[in-house]
PDB file of C-alpha atoms in Angstrom:
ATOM      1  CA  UNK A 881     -96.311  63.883-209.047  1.00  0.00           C
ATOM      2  CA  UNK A 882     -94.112  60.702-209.582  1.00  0.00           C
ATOM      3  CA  UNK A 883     -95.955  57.345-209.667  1.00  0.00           C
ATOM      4  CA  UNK A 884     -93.721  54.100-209.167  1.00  0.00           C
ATOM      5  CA  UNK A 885     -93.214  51.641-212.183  1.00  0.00           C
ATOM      6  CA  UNK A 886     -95.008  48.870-210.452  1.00  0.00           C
ATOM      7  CA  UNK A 887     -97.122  49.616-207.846  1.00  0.00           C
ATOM      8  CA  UNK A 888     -96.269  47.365-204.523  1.00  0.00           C
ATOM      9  CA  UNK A 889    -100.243  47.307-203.475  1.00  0.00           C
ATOM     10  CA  UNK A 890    -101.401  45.837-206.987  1.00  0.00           C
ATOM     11  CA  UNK A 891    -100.217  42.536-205.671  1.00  0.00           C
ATOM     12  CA  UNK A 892     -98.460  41.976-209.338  1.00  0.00           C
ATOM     13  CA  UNK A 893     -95.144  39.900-207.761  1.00  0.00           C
ATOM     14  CA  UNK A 894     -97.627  37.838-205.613  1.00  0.00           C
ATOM     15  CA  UNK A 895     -99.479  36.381-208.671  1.00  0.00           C
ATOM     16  CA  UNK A 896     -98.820  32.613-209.911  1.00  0.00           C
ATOM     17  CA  UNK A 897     -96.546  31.588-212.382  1.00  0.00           C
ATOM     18  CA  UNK A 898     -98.201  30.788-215.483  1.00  0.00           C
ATOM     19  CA  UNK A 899     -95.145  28.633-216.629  1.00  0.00           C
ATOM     20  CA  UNK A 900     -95.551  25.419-217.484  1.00  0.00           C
ATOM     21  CA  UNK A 901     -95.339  22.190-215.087  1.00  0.00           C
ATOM     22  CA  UNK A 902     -92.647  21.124-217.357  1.00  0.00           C
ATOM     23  CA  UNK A 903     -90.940  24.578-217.724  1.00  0.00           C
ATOM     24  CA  UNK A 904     -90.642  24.586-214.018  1.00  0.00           C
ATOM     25  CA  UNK A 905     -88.678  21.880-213.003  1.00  0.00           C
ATOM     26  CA  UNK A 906     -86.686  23.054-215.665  1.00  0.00           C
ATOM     27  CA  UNK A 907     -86.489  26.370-214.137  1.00  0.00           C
ATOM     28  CA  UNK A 908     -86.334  24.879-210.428  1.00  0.00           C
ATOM     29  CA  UNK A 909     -82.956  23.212-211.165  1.00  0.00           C
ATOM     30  CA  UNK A 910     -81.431  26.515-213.212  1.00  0.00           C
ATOM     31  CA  UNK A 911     -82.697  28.425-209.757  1.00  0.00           C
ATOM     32  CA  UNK A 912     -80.662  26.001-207.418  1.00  0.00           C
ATOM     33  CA  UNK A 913     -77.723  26.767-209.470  1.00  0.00           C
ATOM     34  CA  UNK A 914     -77.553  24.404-212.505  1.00  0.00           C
ATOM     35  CA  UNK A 915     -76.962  25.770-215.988  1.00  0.00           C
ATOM     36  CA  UNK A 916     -78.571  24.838-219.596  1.00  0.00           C
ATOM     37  CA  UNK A 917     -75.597  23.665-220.696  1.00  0.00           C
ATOM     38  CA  UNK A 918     -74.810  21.078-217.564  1.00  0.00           C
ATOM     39  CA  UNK A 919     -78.122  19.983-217.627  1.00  0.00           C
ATOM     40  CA  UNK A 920     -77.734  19.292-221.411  1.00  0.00           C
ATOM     41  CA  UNK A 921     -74.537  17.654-221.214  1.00  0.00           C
ATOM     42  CA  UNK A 922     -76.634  14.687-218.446  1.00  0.00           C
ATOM     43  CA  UNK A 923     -79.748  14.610-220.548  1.00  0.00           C
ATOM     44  CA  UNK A 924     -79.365  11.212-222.393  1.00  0.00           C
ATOM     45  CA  UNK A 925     -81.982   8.510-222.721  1.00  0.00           C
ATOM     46  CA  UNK A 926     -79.468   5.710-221.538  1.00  0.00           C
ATOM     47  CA  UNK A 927     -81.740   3.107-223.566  1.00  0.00           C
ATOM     48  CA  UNK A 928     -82.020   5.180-226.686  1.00  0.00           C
ATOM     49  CA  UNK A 929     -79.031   7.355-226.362  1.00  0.00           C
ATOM     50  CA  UNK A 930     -81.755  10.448-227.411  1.00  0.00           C
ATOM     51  CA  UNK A 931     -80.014  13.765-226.194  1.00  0.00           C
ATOM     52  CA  UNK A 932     -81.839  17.093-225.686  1.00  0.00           C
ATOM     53  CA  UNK A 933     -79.816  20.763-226.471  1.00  0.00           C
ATOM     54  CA  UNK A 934     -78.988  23.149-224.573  1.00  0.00           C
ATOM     55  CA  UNK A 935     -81.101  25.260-226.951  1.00  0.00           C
ATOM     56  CA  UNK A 936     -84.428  22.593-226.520  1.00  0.00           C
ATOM     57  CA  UNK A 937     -84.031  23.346-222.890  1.00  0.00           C
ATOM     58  CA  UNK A 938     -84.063  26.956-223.037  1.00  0.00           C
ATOM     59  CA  UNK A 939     -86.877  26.841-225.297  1.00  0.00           C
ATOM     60  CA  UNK A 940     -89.026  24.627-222.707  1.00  0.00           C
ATOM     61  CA  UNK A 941     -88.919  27.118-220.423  1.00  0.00           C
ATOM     62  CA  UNK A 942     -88.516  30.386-222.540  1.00  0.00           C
ATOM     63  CA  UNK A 943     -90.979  30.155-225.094  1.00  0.00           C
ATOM     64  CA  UNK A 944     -92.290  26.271-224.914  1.00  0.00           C
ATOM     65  CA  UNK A 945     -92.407  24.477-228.761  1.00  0.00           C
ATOM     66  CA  UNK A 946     -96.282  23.243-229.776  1.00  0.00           C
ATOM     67  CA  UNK A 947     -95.291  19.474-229.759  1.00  0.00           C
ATOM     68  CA  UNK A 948     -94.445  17.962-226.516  1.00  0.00           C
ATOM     69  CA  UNK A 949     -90.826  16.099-225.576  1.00  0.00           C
ATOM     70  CA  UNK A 950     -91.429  12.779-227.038  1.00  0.00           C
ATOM     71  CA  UNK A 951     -90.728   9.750-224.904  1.00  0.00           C
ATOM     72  CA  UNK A 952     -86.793   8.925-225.108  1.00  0.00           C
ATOM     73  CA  UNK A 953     -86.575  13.275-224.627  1.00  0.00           C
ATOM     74  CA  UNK A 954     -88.655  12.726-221.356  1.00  0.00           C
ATOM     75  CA  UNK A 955     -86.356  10.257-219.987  1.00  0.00           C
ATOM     76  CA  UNK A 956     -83.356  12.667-221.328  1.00  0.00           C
ATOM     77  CA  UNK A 957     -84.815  15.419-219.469  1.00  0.00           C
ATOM     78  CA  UNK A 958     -85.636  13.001-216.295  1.00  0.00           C
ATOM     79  CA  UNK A 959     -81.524  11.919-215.872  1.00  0.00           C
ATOM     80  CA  UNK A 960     -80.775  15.651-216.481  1.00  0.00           C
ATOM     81  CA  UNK A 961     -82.642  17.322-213.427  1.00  0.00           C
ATOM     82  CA  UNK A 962     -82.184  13.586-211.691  1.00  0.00           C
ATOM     83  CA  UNK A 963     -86.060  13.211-211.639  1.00  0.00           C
ATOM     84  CA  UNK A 964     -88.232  10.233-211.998  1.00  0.00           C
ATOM     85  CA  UNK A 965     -89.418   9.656-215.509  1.00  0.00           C
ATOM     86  CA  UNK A 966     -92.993   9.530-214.131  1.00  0.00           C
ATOM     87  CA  UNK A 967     -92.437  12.795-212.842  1.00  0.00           C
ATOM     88  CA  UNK A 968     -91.276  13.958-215.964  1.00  0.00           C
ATOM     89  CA  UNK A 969     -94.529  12.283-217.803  1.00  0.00           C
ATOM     90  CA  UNK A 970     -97.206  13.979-215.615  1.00  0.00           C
ATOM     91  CA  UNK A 971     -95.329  17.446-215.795  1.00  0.00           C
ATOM     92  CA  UNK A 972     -95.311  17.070-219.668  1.00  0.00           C
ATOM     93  CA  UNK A 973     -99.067  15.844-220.079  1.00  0.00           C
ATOM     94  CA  UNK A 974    -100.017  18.827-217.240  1.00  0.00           C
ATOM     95  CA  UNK A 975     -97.953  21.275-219.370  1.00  0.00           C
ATOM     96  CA  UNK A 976     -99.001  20.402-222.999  1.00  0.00           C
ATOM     97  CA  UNK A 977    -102.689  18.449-222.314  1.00  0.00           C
ATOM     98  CA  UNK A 978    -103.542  20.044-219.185  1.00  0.00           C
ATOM     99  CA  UNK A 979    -104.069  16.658-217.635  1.00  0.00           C
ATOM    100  CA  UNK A 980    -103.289  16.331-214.207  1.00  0.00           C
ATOM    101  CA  UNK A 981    -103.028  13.021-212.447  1.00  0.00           C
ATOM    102  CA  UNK A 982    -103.834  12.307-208.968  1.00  0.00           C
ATOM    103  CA  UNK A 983    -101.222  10.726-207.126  1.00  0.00           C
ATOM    104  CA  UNK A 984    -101.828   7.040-205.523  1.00  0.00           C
ATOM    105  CA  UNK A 985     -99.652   6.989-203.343  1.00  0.00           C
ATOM    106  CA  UNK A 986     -98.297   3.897-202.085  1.00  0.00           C
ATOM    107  CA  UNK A 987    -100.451   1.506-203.805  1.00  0.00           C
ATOM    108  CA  UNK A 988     -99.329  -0.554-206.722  1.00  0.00           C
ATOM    109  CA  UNK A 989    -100.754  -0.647-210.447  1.00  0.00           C
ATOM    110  CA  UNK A 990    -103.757  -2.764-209.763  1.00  0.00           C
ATOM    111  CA  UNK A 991    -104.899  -0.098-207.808  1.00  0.00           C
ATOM    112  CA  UNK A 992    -104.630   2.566-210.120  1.00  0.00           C
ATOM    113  CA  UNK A 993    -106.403   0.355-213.010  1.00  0.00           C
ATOM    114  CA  UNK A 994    -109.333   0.256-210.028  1.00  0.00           C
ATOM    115  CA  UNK A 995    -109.678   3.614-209.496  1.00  0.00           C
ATOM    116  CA  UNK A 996    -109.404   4.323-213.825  1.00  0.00           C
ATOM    117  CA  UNK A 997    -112.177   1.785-213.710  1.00  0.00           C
ATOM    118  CA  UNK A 998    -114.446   3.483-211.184  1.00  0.00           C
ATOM    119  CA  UNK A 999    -114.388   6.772-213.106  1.00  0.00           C
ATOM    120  CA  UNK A1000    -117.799   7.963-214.713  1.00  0.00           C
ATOM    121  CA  UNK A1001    -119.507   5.293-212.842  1.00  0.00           C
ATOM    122  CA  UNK A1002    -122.797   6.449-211.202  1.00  0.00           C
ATOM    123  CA  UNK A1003    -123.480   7.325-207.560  1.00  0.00           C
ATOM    124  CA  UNK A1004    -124.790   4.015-207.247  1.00  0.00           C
ATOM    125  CA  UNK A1005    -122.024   2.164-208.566  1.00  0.00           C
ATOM    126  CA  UNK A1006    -119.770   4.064-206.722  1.00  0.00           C
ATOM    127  CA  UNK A1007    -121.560   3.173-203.617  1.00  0.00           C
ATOM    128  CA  UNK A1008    -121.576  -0.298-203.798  1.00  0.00           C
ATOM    129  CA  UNK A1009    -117.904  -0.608-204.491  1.00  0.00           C
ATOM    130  CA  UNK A1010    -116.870   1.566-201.283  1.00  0.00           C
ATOM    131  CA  UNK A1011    -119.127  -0.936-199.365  1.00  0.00           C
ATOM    132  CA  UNK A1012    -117.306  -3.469-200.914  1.00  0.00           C
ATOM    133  CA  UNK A1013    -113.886  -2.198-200.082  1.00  0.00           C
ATOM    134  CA  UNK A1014    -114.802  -0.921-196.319  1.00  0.00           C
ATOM    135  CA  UNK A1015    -116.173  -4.750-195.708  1.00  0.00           C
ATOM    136  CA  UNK A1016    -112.610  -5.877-196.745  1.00  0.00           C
ATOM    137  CA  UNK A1017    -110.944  -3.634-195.076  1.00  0.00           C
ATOM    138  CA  UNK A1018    -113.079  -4.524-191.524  1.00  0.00           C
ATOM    139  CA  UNK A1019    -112.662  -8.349-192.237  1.00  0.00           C
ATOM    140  CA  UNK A1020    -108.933  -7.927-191.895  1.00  0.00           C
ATOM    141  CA  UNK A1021    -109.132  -5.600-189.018  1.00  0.00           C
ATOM    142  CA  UNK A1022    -111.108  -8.299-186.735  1.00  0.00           C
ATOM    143  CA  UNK A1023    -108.616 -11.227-188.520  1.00  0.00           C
ATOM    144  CA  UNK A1024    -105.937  -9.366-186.815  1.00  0.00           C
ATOM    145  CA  UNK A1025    -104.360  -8.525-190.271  1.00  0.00           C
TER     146      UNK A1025
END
């Protein structure tokens, strides 16, 4: 009797990636057709000049270092895949802290400093600040805002 090498039923090609967020849009851009090398040669902080290898980049996604990029390598790695540095931050701190941010979008800063505020507050708390924010929010509707 000959059994297969990998059984199609056991589901094993269906099963998440357990690469990093990081490692991913790495591995995203080499799967559209870029190479380590190309993305190496555009990954330069342009305020610090810091450059990340070729070899740094197959390391991210081959067999990921302990320490994260730091800063200046974020922003290298941002202008090589042509990705917002803030997209480049929260894959980094998914990746190495296994934080994950919620996306605001469209709001600005203030917001976000809000919403960091309102975290770990009780029920109660909570409560009184979405009344707060639905009576705003009905005073402009009937002010025609």
């Amino acid at each position: 009797m000959t059994v297969p090498a990998t059984d199609p039923e056991s589901g094993a090609a269906e099963q998440p990636s357990q690469i990093g967020a990081l490692s991913q849009l790495i591995q995203e851009a080499l799967d559209k057709g870029e190479s380590y090398g190309r993305l190496a040669a555009k990954a330069v902080d342009s305020e610090t000049g810091e450059t990340v290898s070729k070899p740094y980049l197959q390391r991210v996604v081959k067999n990921p270092p302990t320490n994260p990029p730091t800063v200046p390598m974020m922003k290298a790695i941002a202008a090589a895949l042509g990705k917002p540095f803030e997209r480049i931050q929260e894959a980094t701190a998914k990746q190495w802290l296994q934080y994950e941010a919620t996306e605001l979008a469209s709001y600005d800063a203030e917001v976000r400093i809000i919403v960091t505020h309102l975290k770990g507050k009780s029920p109660e708390e909570l409560r009184r600040w979405r009344y707060m924010i639905e009576a705003e929010e009905r005073a402009r509707r009937e002010a025609g805002e």
